[in-house]
C-alpha cells in the first residue's frame, strides 16, 4: 500500500500533546520516586492511614543481651505539625541496644562505596551520651557507622555513611547505652537525580526523564479529591499549602490508597522536578467537593479558601520572589519563577455540586490569570450522563481543556482511534488518564493506535497522558502501570516503550497523509449484529440479592419463557438460560438485602471472562453502567447516575435489540447504549514534522498478516534516518524484573529510494520512523 505524506503542508500544532501523570498510588512517592530510604522516620504512621499502621511501624527494638524501653511521645516536639517522636531508653545495658528501621518492604537498598546522607533531630536527658548510627545487612552485620552526640535540646545531626558493600535488604540501626529522643530520621542516597539534596531516586527519575514528556500532571487522581474538606485534618483533600516549606512542618496525611504520605515530595519538589526533566507543570486542585462515598461539598458561600488556594499556587509557581507565595518559593531555593501554563480543577468529579464549584473557581482564576489554561472534568466514562455534564460545563465556562479518562479493554482503544477526528469543540480534550488495562504487548499496541489517532486529531486534543505512572511491586494498589520498580530495580513496560517512542518523536505539527485512512471490509460480526448471544445470568455486586417474576421473551418470535425465582449470595451468580436470540427482553423484579452495590444483569456470556453486563448500583452504589468484558478486561460503554436502595423492590427490564440495549427500571428507561463493533483498519498511521525539519511517521499494524507500506515523502527526494520497530512479540508478552527488555523497540537505519521509503510491517507491529531530508 502507498501512503503519501504532504511534507510541505503543516496541519495542526502538536504543542504539548504527550506527557505524564504522577499520582502517589502504589507507593509512587514514598518508597518510590522520592529518594527517602527510611519508612516512618517521623513516627507519624497511624491506623487512620492504614488499619495495620502504628506510630512504630517499620521500627524494631534491638535488645542483644540488654533491654530497651521505647514509646512514642509528643510533649514539646520538633514540629507541631508532626508531633510524634521516639523516646528510647536502655534499662539494662547489653551488647547492642537501640532501635532499627526496616526501610520499605524488602529493606534499605545500599550500594557499596556510595555515600548516604543521614540526618535526624535528637535530644537526650543524659548529656554526653551518644547514639551510634549503623547500617547493617539483614542479619546485623555492620556495613558502616558514625556517631552523633545529642544535646539537651532538639538539634539536627547529620552524618555521611558509606557502606562497605552492596546490600538491598539493609537496616538502619540507632544504638545507644542511655536515653535519647529522636525524630525525622532520614537517609538519602547522595546520588539522587541530578544530585539534588533530598531528591528523587535516580533510576526511576531517569526513566521519567528519558520519556521527554511535554508536561507532568500532579498530584492525582483520586488522591486530589478523596477525603475531608477541612485542610487541617489528616485525611483532608490534597491541599498544596500543606506540602511546602520545611519538611518537618508538612503534616503527614492519610493517602487514600491506604497508606501514609509524608509529603516530602510536595509541590516545590514537583515544580523543580518538572523543570529538571523539561516538562511543563500541570497541577490539579480540588474544588471543595469530595465525590466519594458520603459525598461532601463546601457551601458555596465558603468557597473563598479554595479559590485562594488556586490563586496562591499560581503565585507560588510564578509570582515574583517578593510576593507572598513567590517569596516562599525563593526561600525554598528557587527565586526564579517556574513555568506554569495549565491548571486542572477537579479530577473525575462530574456532579452538579462539583460544576457549581468549578464555575466560581474558574471565574476567579480567569479574572486574575487569564493566561492560565483551565481544565474541567468529564469524568471516568467515555459516554453517558456524567460525560455529557462535563462537556456542558466546559462549554458554558469556556474551559480551555476538559479531562477525559478511559480504562478500557484494548479493542476499545483500537475502535476509538478516531474518536476525536470530527470534534469541532472550542474546548480541547485532555486525555488525562488512559490505559488498555494490561501491560501486554497487545495493550501497548492498542494504546499506540489510539495515540496515532490523538496525534491526527490535534485540532481537538491538546494533551494526553497514560495512567498510572509508577508502581512499587511490593505495594500494588492498581494495575496496569507504566513503570514497575522494587527497592533497587526498575523496568519499563511495553506500554512505557510505546509512550517513549511517541514522546521522543512527537513532532511540532502534524502533516496530512493520503489516503487519510486505509479501510478494510467490515468484520462479519458487525454484519450479523448477533454479538449478544450466550448465557444470561443475574447477580449482586458486593450484595445479597433476590430475583423473582423472571420472564425472557424473544422479541422476534414472541416466545416467552417464565424462569424460576433465584437468589445470589455476595459475588454469587444465578444462571438463567443460554440463548441465541437477536432481539429479546429480560424482565424481573429485584431486591437487595443489606448493604451493597446493587444488581448485575449479565448477558452474551461465553464464560466468566467474556460477557456483557448491566450494573445497577455500579461504583460505590452511585451509577448504572453498560459494560463488556473480553478476555477478562472490562470496557464501560456508558454510564448514568443510579443508586439502589436496600430492601426496595425494583422492576427491571433489559431489552437487547441487535447491537443496542435499553434498561428500564420501574417502567422508565434508565440507560441506553450500543456495543460499537468497528472495523479494524488495515493500517493506522500519522505523520508530523519536527522543529528541525525531520519528518516522523508512525505506523501500526494490528492485523495478523504482514503489510508492505510505501511512504511517499512529497517534495523530499532524499532522506535518511532510523526506524524504531516493535515487532515479533507475542500479543501476551510483557516485560518483568527478570526480562526487562523483552518488549522494546529496535532501531534500524533507513533511507528513501527515489523519494519513497519502503517498509514492511510485521503482524501486530509498530514502527516510528524519523527521517532527516538530505539537502543535495
Ligand atoms: O489512575 C488511578 C485512578 O484512576 C485515579 O486515581 C483516578 O483518577 C482514576 O479513577
XYZ file of C-alpha atoms and ligand atoms in Angstrom:
786
model
C 0.000 0.000 0.000
C 1.066 3.541 -0.658
C 0.828 6.459 1.755
C 1.725 9.948 0.591
C 2.924 12.399 3.222
C 2.398 16.032 2.323
C 5.583 17.268 3.938
C 5.117 20.924 2.974
C 1.553 21.278 4.290
C 1.664 21.739 8.073
C -1.692 20.806 9.555
C -2.092 21.126 13.341
C 0.379 22.190 16.006
C 1.090 19.255 18.281
C 2.022 21.542 21.176
C 2.354 19.701 24.484
C 0.440 16.658 23.316
C 2.148 13.798 25.149
C 3.068 13.993 28.820
C 2.978 12.010 32.054
C 0.670 11.753 35.045
C 2.105 11.306 38.513
C -0.083 10.171 41.385
C 1.136 8.858 44.724
C -0.538 5.489 44.214
C 1.296 2.120 44.519
C 3.868 3.938 46.750
C 4.919 6.043 43.789
C 6.377 8.781 46.037
C 7.396 7.440 49.479
C 9.133 4.155 48.770
C 9.306 5.159 45.104
C 10.400 8.258 43.229
C 11.150 10.228 46.401
C 14.665 9.223 47.430
C 13.976 8.775 51.176
C 15.127 5.279 52.161
C 13.583 5.035 55.633
C 9.966 4.283 56.325
C 8.131 6.156 59.083
C 11.194 8.165 60.101
C 8.947 10.765 61.755
C 6.827 8.278 63.762
C 3.657 9.687 62.242
C 2.188 6.447 60.904
C -1.326 5.979 62.208
C -4.168 3.458 61.939
C -6.054 6.299 60.259
C -3.769 5.809 57.247
C -3.962 2.018 57.255
C -5.506 -0.234 59.913
C -2.179 -2.098 60.223
C -0.141 1.021 60.932
C 1.132 2.139 64.326
C 3.455 5.001 65.281
C 6.278 2.410 65.472
C 5.568 0.690 62.162
C 8.825 -0.238 60.353
C 10.791 0.034 63.609
C 12.137 -2.756 65.847
C 13.828 -2.784 69.207
C 17.402 -4.078 69.409
C 17.942 -5.883 72.699
C 21.049 -8.056 72.384
C 21.776 -9.150 75.957
C 20.120 -5.936 77.150
C 16.752 -4.321 77.486
C 15.218 -1.265 75.911
C 12.087 0.685 76.700
C 10.537 2.779 73.984
C 7.497 4.887 73.478
C 6.194 7.482 71.109
C 5.840 10.845 72.789
C 4.601 14.231 71.685
C 5.482 16.590 74.521
C 7.494 19.592 73.292
C 8.015 18.198 69.763
C 10.283 19.394 66.944
C 7.211 20.260 64.923
C 3.599 20.744 65.974
C 2.557 19.581 62.510
C 4.197 16.179 63.077
C 4.244 15.996 66.861
C 5.255 12.374 67.488
C 8.818 11.359 68.205
C 10.584 8.308 69.573
C 11.681 8.209 73.187
C 14.059 5.324 73.796
C 15.915 4.330 76.974
C 18.211 1.436 77.773
C 17.023 -0.133 81.012
C 19.560 -2.966 81.004
C 22.826 -2.399 79.224
C 23.840 -5.076 76.766
C 25.939 -5.764 73.676
C 23.692 -3.934 71.255
C 20.751 -1.915 72.427
C 18.641 0.552 70.497
C 16.218 0.587 67.565
C 16.326 -0.248 63.871
C 14.400 0.896 60.831
C 13.474 -1.717 58.262
C 13.055 0.636 55.311
C 10.278 -0.050 52.875
C 9.326 -3.639 52.231
C 12.450 -5.634 51.473
C 14.763 -3.350 53.424
C 17.052 -0.462 52.578
C 18.914 -0.742 49.255
C 22.549 0.337 49.574
C 25.358 0.381 47.045
C 28.827 -0.411 48.369
C 31.184 2.585 48.196
C 28.387 5.127 47.616
C 27.632 7.881 50.090
C 24.391 8.220 52.034
C 23.222 11.300 53.904
C 21.842 10.524 57.339
C 20.053 13.152 59.398
C 17.807 13.292 62.430
C 16.590 15.521 65.201
C 17.747 14.318 68.586
C 17.934 15.312 72.252
C 18.749 13.492 75.471
C 18.339 13.932 79.182
C 21.766 12.278 79.617
C 24.125 14.799 78.018
C 27.416 13.296 76.973
C 25.808 10.060 75.856
C 25.883 9.279 72.186
C 23.976 7.401 69.520
C 25.796 5.148 67.054
C 24.214 5.181 63.619
C 24.897 1.909 61.871
C 23.939 0.495 58.505
C 23.774 -3.279 58.667
C 22.817 -6.131 56.433
C 19.642 -8.072 57.210
C 21.470 -10.131 59.841
C 23.004 -7.227 61.737
C 26.482 -7.284 60.150
C 27.833 -3.725 60.050
C 28.368 -2.073 56.673
C 29.423 1.309 58.107
C 28.685 3.561 61.067
C 29.004 7.030 62.548
C 28.179 8.646 65.870
C 26.021 11.594 66.841
C 26.084 13.465 70.141
C 22.656 14.841 71.062
C 22.370 17.735 73.484
C 19.587 18.534 75.901
C 17.676 20.498 73.266
C 16.420 19.352 69.906
C 19.137 19.714 67.306
C 19.758 18.424 63.796
C 22.521 15.827 63.466
C 23.939 14.718 60.166
C 26.385 12.083 59.007
C 27.690 10.746 55.737
C 27.709 6.965 55.679
C 29.485 4.819 53.104
C 28.565 1.128 53.196
C 31.423 -1.271 52.539
C 29.454 -3.473 50.182
C 26.137 -3.593 48.344
C 23.050 -4.764 50.228
C 19.452 -4.489 49.097
C 17.880 -5.611 52.375
C 19.840 -3.384 54.749
C 18.718 -1.842 58.060
C 19.499 1.407 59.827
C 20.311 0.925 63.488
C 20.488 3.581 66.188
C 22.471 2.081 69.051
C 22.683 3.733 72.452
C 23.587 2.982 76.048
C 21.428 5.512 77.817
C 18.483 7.596 76.624
C 17.545 9.656 73.595
C 14.596 11.228 71.854
C 14.684 11.068 68.085
C 12.598 12.403 65.241
C 12.645 12.970 61.459
C 15.197 10.235 60.998
C 16.199 10.249 57.382
C 18.549 8.544 54.959
C 19.003 9.600 51.331
C 21.490 8.466 48.739
C 23.853 11.311 47.907
C 23.460 10.276 44.281
C 19.906 11.403 43.733
C 18.602 12.528 40.339
C 20.809 15.464 39.283
C 22.375 15.320 42.755
C 19.543 17.276 44.370
C 19.569 17.183 48.149
C 16.698 15.047 49.469
C 15.997 14.498 45.784
C 14.481 11.821 43.584
C 15.573 8.213 43.249
C 17.911 8.320 40.309
C 16.974 5.220 38.323
C 13.234 5.949 38.399
C 13.710 9.647 37.679
C 15.937 8.819 34.723
C 13.238 6.580 33.281
C 10.817 9.503 33.502
C 13.299 11.978 32.054
C 14.007 9.562 29.186
C 10.368 9.807 28.150
C 10.893 13.540 27.425
C 7.331 14.331 28.487
C 5.955 17.717 27.489
C 4.045 18.049 30.758
C 3.594 16.340 34.092
C 0.186 16.160 35.762
C 0.250 16.063 39.607
C -0.732 15.036 42.333
C -3.642 12.788 41.216
C -6.043 11.170 40.553
C -8.499 10.350 43.275
C -5.867 11.474 45.731
C -6.846 15.066 44.886
C -10.481 14.796 45.871
C -10.828 11.907 48.323
C -11.060 12.940 51.964
C -12.284 15.586 54.352
C -12.920 19.193 53.408
C -11.008 20.507 56.431
C -7.465 21.411 55.440
C -6.051 20.663 58.906
C -7.372 17.111 59.014
C -5.185 14.109 58.424
C -7.368 12.811 55.613
C -8.106 16.190 54.066
C -8.343 16.565 50.307
C -4.890 17.234 48.869
C -4.151 20.854 49.872
C -0.943 22.124 48.313
C -0.103 24.520 51.138
C 0.365 21.510 53.423
C 3.114 20.231 51.125
C 5.564 23.144 51.020
C 8.066 24.731 53.401
C 10.346 22.812 55.728
C 9.631 19.085 55.576
C 9.162 18.908 59.343
C 6.221 21.301 59.006
C 4.432 19.253 56.339
C 1.893 17.256 58.302
C 1.812 13.607 57.249
C -1.510 12.702 55.689
C -3.663 9.704 55.019
C -3.120 8.750 51.429
C -6.426 7.464 50.047
C -4.588 4.455 48.582
C -4.352 3.132 52.098
C -1.009 4.326 53.299
C 0.818 7.249 54.844
C 2.108 10.116 52.776
C 4.981 12.162 54.232
C 4.706 14.877 51.572
C 8.493 15.059 51.348
C 7.733 15.104 47.632
C 5.469 18.146 47.731
C 4.626 20.952 45.353
C 8.058 22.584 45.422
C 9.807 19.295 44.614
C 7.242 18.679 41.887
C 7.833 22.028 40.191
C 11.590 21.501 40.496
C 11.344 18.027 39.009
C 9.270 19.323 36.091
C 11.945 21.907 35.417
C 14.656 19.251 35.708
C 13.074 16.996 33.114
C 11.885 19.790 30.833
C 8.169 19.120 31.370
C 5.527 21.791 31.933
C 3.756 21.558 35.269
C 0.080 20.662 35.264
C -1.249 20.792 38.824
C -4.736 19.568 39.643
C -6.555 21.189 42.554
C -9.619 20.029 44.448
C -12.733 22.203 44.250
C -14.117 21.803 47.746
C -16.021 18.689 46.758
C -15.452 15.030 47.611
C -17.350 12.733 45.204
C -16.577 9.519 47.056
C -18.895 7.681 49.452
C -20.570 10.158 51.785
C -20.192 12.944 49.192
C -19.436 16.308 50.764
C -19.287 19.817 49.376
C -18.076 23.093 50.801
C -21.021 25.511 50.997
C -20.927 27.889 48.040
C -20.600 30.882 50.382
C -17.413 29.347 51.811
C -15.514 28.694 48.593
C -13.008 31.528 49.066
C -10.265 29.378 50.671
C -10.382 27.018 47.675
C -10.167 29.941 45.285
C -7.301 31.401 47.315
C -5.512 28.047 47.167
C -5.608 28.234 43.374
C -4.515 31.867 43.130
C -1.794 31.347 45.705
C -0.492 28.235 43.960
C -0.086 30.213 40.771
C 1.754 32.888 42.729
C 3.922 30.234 44.412
C 4.868 28.884 40.995
C 5.358 32.036 39.008
C 4.943 35.070 41.241
C 7.983 37.264 41.758
C 10.297 36.477 44.626
C 8.917 39.411 46.638
C 5.304 38.241 46.514
C 3.844 36.374 49.498
C 3.975 32.924 47.969
C 6.737 33.596 45.474
C 8.972 34.520 48.403
C 8.344 31.113 49.972
C 9.445 29.518 46.701
C 12.546 31.717 46.761
C 13.320 30.752 50.375
C 12.966 27.117 49.421
C 15.710 27.624 46.852
C 14.138 28.825 43.599
C 13.962 32.617 43.301
C 13.219 32.450 39.565
C 9.653 31.560 38.620
C 8.718 28.071 37.498
C 6.781 27.584 34.279
C 3.038 27.220 34.849
C 0.580 27.277 31.954
C -2.017 24.701 32.926
C -4.216 24.186 35.945
C -6.752 21.413 36.461
C -9.739 21.889 38.745
C -11.122 18.606 39.966
C -10.422 15.024 38.988
C -13.274 12.934 37.604
C -15.863 14.949 39.526
C -18.961 15.287 37.379
C -21.867 16.110 39.653
C -23.829 19.375 39.583
C -22.341 20.147 43.038
C -18.867 19.998 41.528
C -19.713 22.026 38.461
C -21.156 24.855 40.577
C -17.856 24.990 42.441
C -15.798 24.624 39.288
C -17.533 27.692 37.907
C -16.630 30.023 40.756
C -13.043 28.816 40.806
C -12.753 29.101 37.040
C -14.088 32.659 37.029
C -11.911 33.816 39.905
C -8.730 32.392 38.369
C -9.578 33.692 34.891
C -10.052 37.188 36.271
C -6.548 37.297 37.741
C -4.584 34.964 35.467
C -6.274 34.921 32.038
C -3.219 33.266 30.515
C -3.543 30.066 32.574
C -5.262 27.273 30.659
C -8.004 25.881 32.868
C -9.011 22.237 32.754
C -12.515 20.997 33.534
C -13.544 17.386 34.204
C -15.527 14.941 32.041
C -15.223 12.047 34.478
C -14.120 8.451 34.058
C -16.553 7.332 31.337
C -16.360 7.635 27.573
C -20.075 8.414 27.232
C -23.237 8.843 29.236
C -24.689 11.272 31.715
C -21.518 12.280 33.568
C -19.593 12.746 30.339
C -22.327 15.000 28.918
C -22.472 17.065 32.102
C -18.705 17.590 31.955
C -18.826 18.808 28.390
C -21.821 21.053 29.084
C -19.892 22.718 31.904
C -16.765 23.070 29.752
C -18.765 24.812 27.010
C -20.632 27.016 29.425
C -17.478 28.172 31.188
C -15.197 28.272 28.193
C -12.751 25.837 29.787
C -9.557 25.570 27.771
C -9.392 21.814 28.185
C -11.502 19.005 29.569
C -10.086 15.963 31.289
C -11.395 12.620 29.944
C -10.360 9.265 31.452
C -10.536 5.807 29.914
C -9.554 2.499 31.412
C -10.876 0.162 28.730
C -10.056 -3.133 27.045
C -7.500 -2.887 24.184
C -10.065 -3.246 21.414
C -11.870 -0.142 22.618
C -8.703 1.874 22.004
C -8.380 0.479 18.505
C -12.054 1.040 17.727
C -11.840 4.578 19.119
C -8.642 5.692 17.428
C -10.649 8.312 15.503
C -12.860 9.297 18.419
C -11.884 12.959 18.059
C -11.477 13.159 14.294
C -14.669 15.181 13.803
C -14.615 17.155 17.042
C -15.237 20.842 16.472
C -15.319 21.961 20.096
C -13.588 25.122 21.337
C -12.535 23.276 24.469
C -9.709 20.894 23.758
C -9.575 17.373 25.075
C -7.074 16.405 27.741
C -6.978 12.609 27.878
C -5.729 12.838 31.445
C -5.744 9.105 32.236
C -5.921 6.095 29.990
C -4.681 2.526 29.811
C -5.714 -0.542 27.855
C -5.901 -2.483 31.098
C -2.773 -4.597 30.867
C 0.970 -4.426 30.359
C 0.966 -6.862 27.454
C 2.275 -6.033 24.022
C -1.269 -6.148 22.627
C -2.460 -3.498 25.080
C 0.584 -1.350 24.334
C -0.072 -1.679 20.607
C -3.740 -0.733 21.101
C -2.587 2.362 23.013
C -0.227 3.169 20.137
C -3.166 3.040 17.711
C -5.125 5.371 19.991
C -2.159 7.758 20.263
C -1.854 7.808 16.480
C -5.491 8.925 16.486
C -4.747 11.602 19.094
C -1.886 12.950 17.032
C -4.082 13.019 13.935
C -6.769 14.843 15.915
C -4.525 17.520 17.385
C -7.076 20.136 16.326
C -9.269 18.686 19.090
C -6.866 17.036 21.508
C -4.418 19.184 23.447
C -2.852 16.824 25.970
C -2.743 13.130 26.809
C -1.053 11.019 29.472
C -1.096 7.344 30.420
C -2.046 6.345 33.976
C -0.924 5.311 36.490
C 2.752 6.048 36.016
C 4.597 4.182 38.756
C 4.173 1.020 40.773
C 6.229 -0.386 43.601
C 5.805 -4.123 43.012
C 5.544 -4.668 46.769
C 2.604 -2.279 47.187
C 0.229 -2.691 44.281
C -2.966 -0.608 44.509
C -3.700 -0.510 40.814
C -2.539 -2.100 37.623
C -1.518 -1.888 34.861
C 1.128 0.797 35.422
C 3.718 2.280 33.128
C 6.873 1.663 35.177
C 7.429 -1.013 37.794
C 10.103 -1.000 40.454
C 11.175 -2.605 43.685
C 13.681 -1.168 46.125
C 16.623 -1.390 43.724
C 15.333 -2.356 40.273
C 13.120 -0.622 37.757
C 11.748 -1.584 34.376
C 9.551 -0.047 31.743
C 6.561 -1.978 30.464
C 5.776 -2.497 26.795
C 3.401 0.456 27.268
C 6.339 2.552 28.529
C 8.314 1.939 25.346
C 5.333 2.943 23.225
C 4.944 6.141 25.242
C 8.656 6.785 24.953
C 8.608 6.454 21.175
C 5.648 8.798 20.885
C 7.156 11.400 23.228
C 10.683 11.207 21.835
C 9.267 11.558 18.337
C 6.254 13.808 18.706
C 6.944 16.449 16.074
C 5.976 20.114 16.204
C 2.993 19.842 13.859
C 1.111 17.124 12.061
C 1.258 16.536 8.332
C -1.651 15.410 6.180
C -1.452 11.946 4.629
C -3.222 10.492 1.604
C -5.226 8.389 1.861
C -6.387 9.599 5.261
C -7.291 6.050 6.294
C -6.771 2.588 4.877
C -10.035 0.792 5.412
C -10.775 -2.850 5.113
C -14.071 -4.687 4.972
C -16.387 -4.769 7.982
C -15.924 -7.902 10.051
C -18.718 -10.476 9.858
C -19.658 -9.811 13.477
C -20.972 -6.366 12.556
C -22.944 -7.634 9.618
C -24.845 -10.213 11.656
C -25.063 -7.925 14.685
C -25.530 -11.037 16.776
C -22.860 -10.331 19.326
C -25.061 -10.626 22.420
C -25.952 -14.291 22.189
C -24.798 -16.504 25.047
C -25.729 -17.241 28.620
C -27.871 -14.965 30.810
C -27.146 -14.545 34.455
C -28.365 -12.415 37.398
C -26.095 -11.386 40.228
C -25.397 -8.922 43.018
C -22.470 -6.535 43.142
C -20.958 -6.919 46.630
C -24.566 -7.526 47.688
C -27.098 -10.259 48.507
C -29.949 -10.129 46.032
C -33.172 -11.938 45.142
C -34.844 -12.048 41.715
C -38.483 -13.004 41.099
C -41.006 -12.910 38.230
C -38.319 -13.638 35.689
C -39.537 -13.609 32.089
C -37.476 -13.969 28.955
C -39.099 -13.006 25.667
C -37.858 -13.486 22.121
C -38.952 -10.213 20.524
C -38.761 -11.715 17.030
C -40.767 -14.923 17.573
C -42.877 -13.892 20.577
C -41.693 -16.963 22.533
C -41.841 -16.307 26.296
C -40.032 -18.308 28.984
C -41.032 -17.988 32.642
C -37.987 -18.862 34.734
C -37.851 -19.872 38.402
C -37.107 -17.256 41.089
C -33.472 -17.029 42.138
C -31.145 -15.718 44.797
C -27.469 -14.740 44.720
C -25.150 -14.516 47.690
C -22.458 -11.816 47.719
C -20.484 -12.197 44.490
C -22.562 -15.265 43.568
C -24.482 -15.644 40.310
C -27.887 -17.001 39.389
C -27.653 -18.602 35.952
C -30.772 -18.335 33.813
C -30.505 -19.731 30.333
C -28.393 -19.853 27.214
C -29.915 -18.095 24.228
C -29.022 -17.324 20.656
C -31.600 -14.599 20.115
C -31.041 -11.381 18.241
C -33.777 -9.305 19.884
C -35.015 -10.190 23.320
C -36.249 -8.824 26.611
C -35.410 -9.991 30.133
C -37.804 -8.852 32.846
C -37.615 -9.486 36.567
C -38.100 -7.928 39.954
C -35.027 -7.485 42.103
C -34.313 -6.714 45.734
C -31.034 -6.082 47.528
C -30.758 -7.179 51.153
C -28.477 -5.109 53.373
C -25.582 -3.057 52.032
C -24.022 -3.493 48.588
C -23.613 -2.033 45.140
C -26.857 -3.321 43.636
C -27.615 -5.729 40.801
C -25.929 -7.096 37.726
C -27.583 -8.476 34.604
C -25.040 -10.442 32.608
C -25.740 -11.446 29.022
C -23.982 -12.606 25.877
C -21.938 -14.661 28.296
C -19.370 -17.031 26.800
C -17.609 -17.540 30.128
C -16.726 -15.527 33.230
C -14.064 -13.603 31.312
C -16.161 -12.806 28.249
C -19.607 -11.287 28.562
C -21.660 -8.106 28.616
C -23.245 -6.633 31.675
C -25.605 -4.069 33.098
C -24.643 -2.895 36.511
C -27.324 -1.141 38.548
C -25.577 0.341 41.552
C -22.155 0.252 39.904
C -19.269 2.008 41.583
C -19.952 2.700 45.272
C -23.664 2.248 44.501
C -23.681 5.542 42.588
C -24.024 4.523 38.919
C -25.606 2.330 36.291
C -23.228 1.004 33.621
C -23.319 -0.934 30.393
C -20.080 -2.891 30.134
C -18.386 -5.558 28.051
C -15.726 -7.956 29.296
C -13.310 -9.507 26.831
C -10.554 -11.835 27.962
C -11.147 -10.574 31.481
C -10.713 -6.882 30.573
C -13.736 -4.635 31.035
C -14.886 -1.782 28.806
C -17.559 0.607 30.065
C -19.720 1.788 27.173
C -21.982 4.201 29.008
C -22.996 5.441 32.452
C -25.886 7.047 34.301
C -26.258 8.008 37.977
C -28.232 5.394 39.879
C -28.478 4.306 43.493
C -30.066 1.056 44.665
C -31.993 1.300 47.905
C -31.609 -1.699 50.094
C -34.786 -3.768 50.686
C -36.661 -1.912 47.922
C -38.303 -3.968 45.183
C -37.354 -2.891 41.667
C -38.907 -3.920 38.369
C -36.110 -4.344 35.873
C -36.144 -4.900 32.149
C -33.213 -5.387 29.817
C -34.051 -5.034 26.123
C -31.493 -6.260 23.637
C -32.199 -5.074 20.106
C -29.402 -6.217 17.839
C -26.367 -4.228 18.954
C -28.434 -1.839 21.055
C -29.545 -2.224 24.619
C -32.008 -0.402 26.813
C -32.533 -0.800 30.540
C -35.831 0.110 32.154
C -36.296 0.465 35.883
C -39.879 0.562 37.175
C -41.086 1.121 33.637
C -38.814 4.093 32.893
C -35.810 3.997 30.579
C -32.661 4.419 32.642
C -29.882 3.544 30.264
C -29.461 3.058 26.550
C -26.332 2.092 24.698
C -24.854 0.140 21.886
C -21.886 -2.074 21.529
C -19.723 -0.482 18.936
C -18.132 -3.096 16.753
C -15.955 -1.063 14.486
C -13.963 -2.186 11.527
C -10.298 -2.741 12.156
C -8.337 -0.751 9.628
C -5.562 -2.192 7.533
C -3.076 0.299 8.849
C -3.057 3.123 11.391
C -0.649 5.940 10.669
C 0.183 9.544 11.261
C 2.952 11.900 10.176
C 4.461 15.001 11.704
C 7.350 17.378 11.228
C 9.777 18.319 13.948
C 11.144 21.803 14.551
C 14.429 20.799 12.907
C 12.702 19.640 9.703
C 12.734 15.906 10.481
C 9.727 14.002 9.218
C 8.268 11.479 11.624
C 5.920 8.692 10.582
C 4.165 6.346 12.979
C 2.604 3.158 11.635
C 0.728 0.440 13.499
C -0.443 -2.864 12.120
C -2.961 -4.715 14.314
C -3.617 -7.447 11.758
C -2.209 -10.948 11.919
C -0.594 -10.510 8.496
C 2.452 -8.536 7.314
C 1.868 -5.424 5.257
C 4.202 -3.603 2.952
C 3.981 0.188 3.005
C 5.476 2.626 0.539
C 5.850 6.015 2.124
C 6.000 8.784 -0.429
C 7.514 11.959 1.014
C 6.068 14.633 -1.203
C 8.659 17.280 -2.001
C 11.541 15.373 -0.403
C 13.643 13.454 -2.862
C 16.165 12.063 -0.408
C 16.016 11.380 3.326
C 17.837 9.163 5.790
C 17.025 8.217 9.333
C 16.010 5.494 11.757
C 13.042 3.184 12.017
C 12.240 2.209 15.614
C 10.470 -1.084 15.301
C 8.417 -3.045 17.819
C 7.571 -6.385 16.245
C 7.788 -10.116 16.652
C 6.279 -10.165 20.132
C 3.592 -12.499 21.293
C 0.494 -10.372 21.996
C 0.654 -11.501 25.633
C 4.381 -10.735 26.023
C 5.295 -8.474 28.937
C 8.440 -7.072 30.473
C 9.383 -8.050 34.011
C 12.222 -7.679 36.524
C 13.683 -10.878 35.113
C 13.236 -9.892 31.452
C 13.014 -6.078 31.470
C 13.710 -5.729 27.772
C 11.613 -8.474 26.256
C 9.344 -5.936 24.554
C 11.383 -2.946 23.439
C 11.969 -1.128 20.157
C 14.946 -1.810 17.953
C 16.377 0.939 15.762
C 17.344 0.327 12.110
C 18.882 2.794 9.663
C 16.564 3.614 6.765
C 16.679 5.789 3.670
C 14.400 6.743 0.834
C 14.907 5.437 -2.693
C 13.650 7.918 -5.283
C 11.616 9.768 -2.663
C 9.965 6.588 -1.394
C 10.617 4.641 1.768
C 9.534 1.068 1.537
C 8.939 -0.679 4.827
C 7.372 -3.960 5.882
C 5.122 -4.010 8.920
C 5.141 -7.395 10.613
C 1.886 -8.718 12.127
C 0.943 -6.820 15.313
C 3.725 -4.291 14.999
C 4.568 -0.633 15.453
C 7.091 1.483 13.603
C 8.167 5.023 14.391
C 10.331 6.350 11.588
C 12.326 9.562 11.842
C 13.726 10.867 8.583
C 16.039 13.799 8.008
C 15.749 15.265 4.497
C 19.124 15.347 2.745
C 19.891 18.635 1.040
C 21.660 17.865 -2.244
O -5.117 6.147 37.965
C -5.761 5.530 39.023
C -7.076 6.202 39.392
O -7.988 6.052 38.362
C -7.012 7.675 39.604
O -6.653 7.999 40.891
C -8.395 8.132 39.310
O -8.432 9.432 38.786
C -8.910 7.106 38.351
O -10.155 6.664 38.700
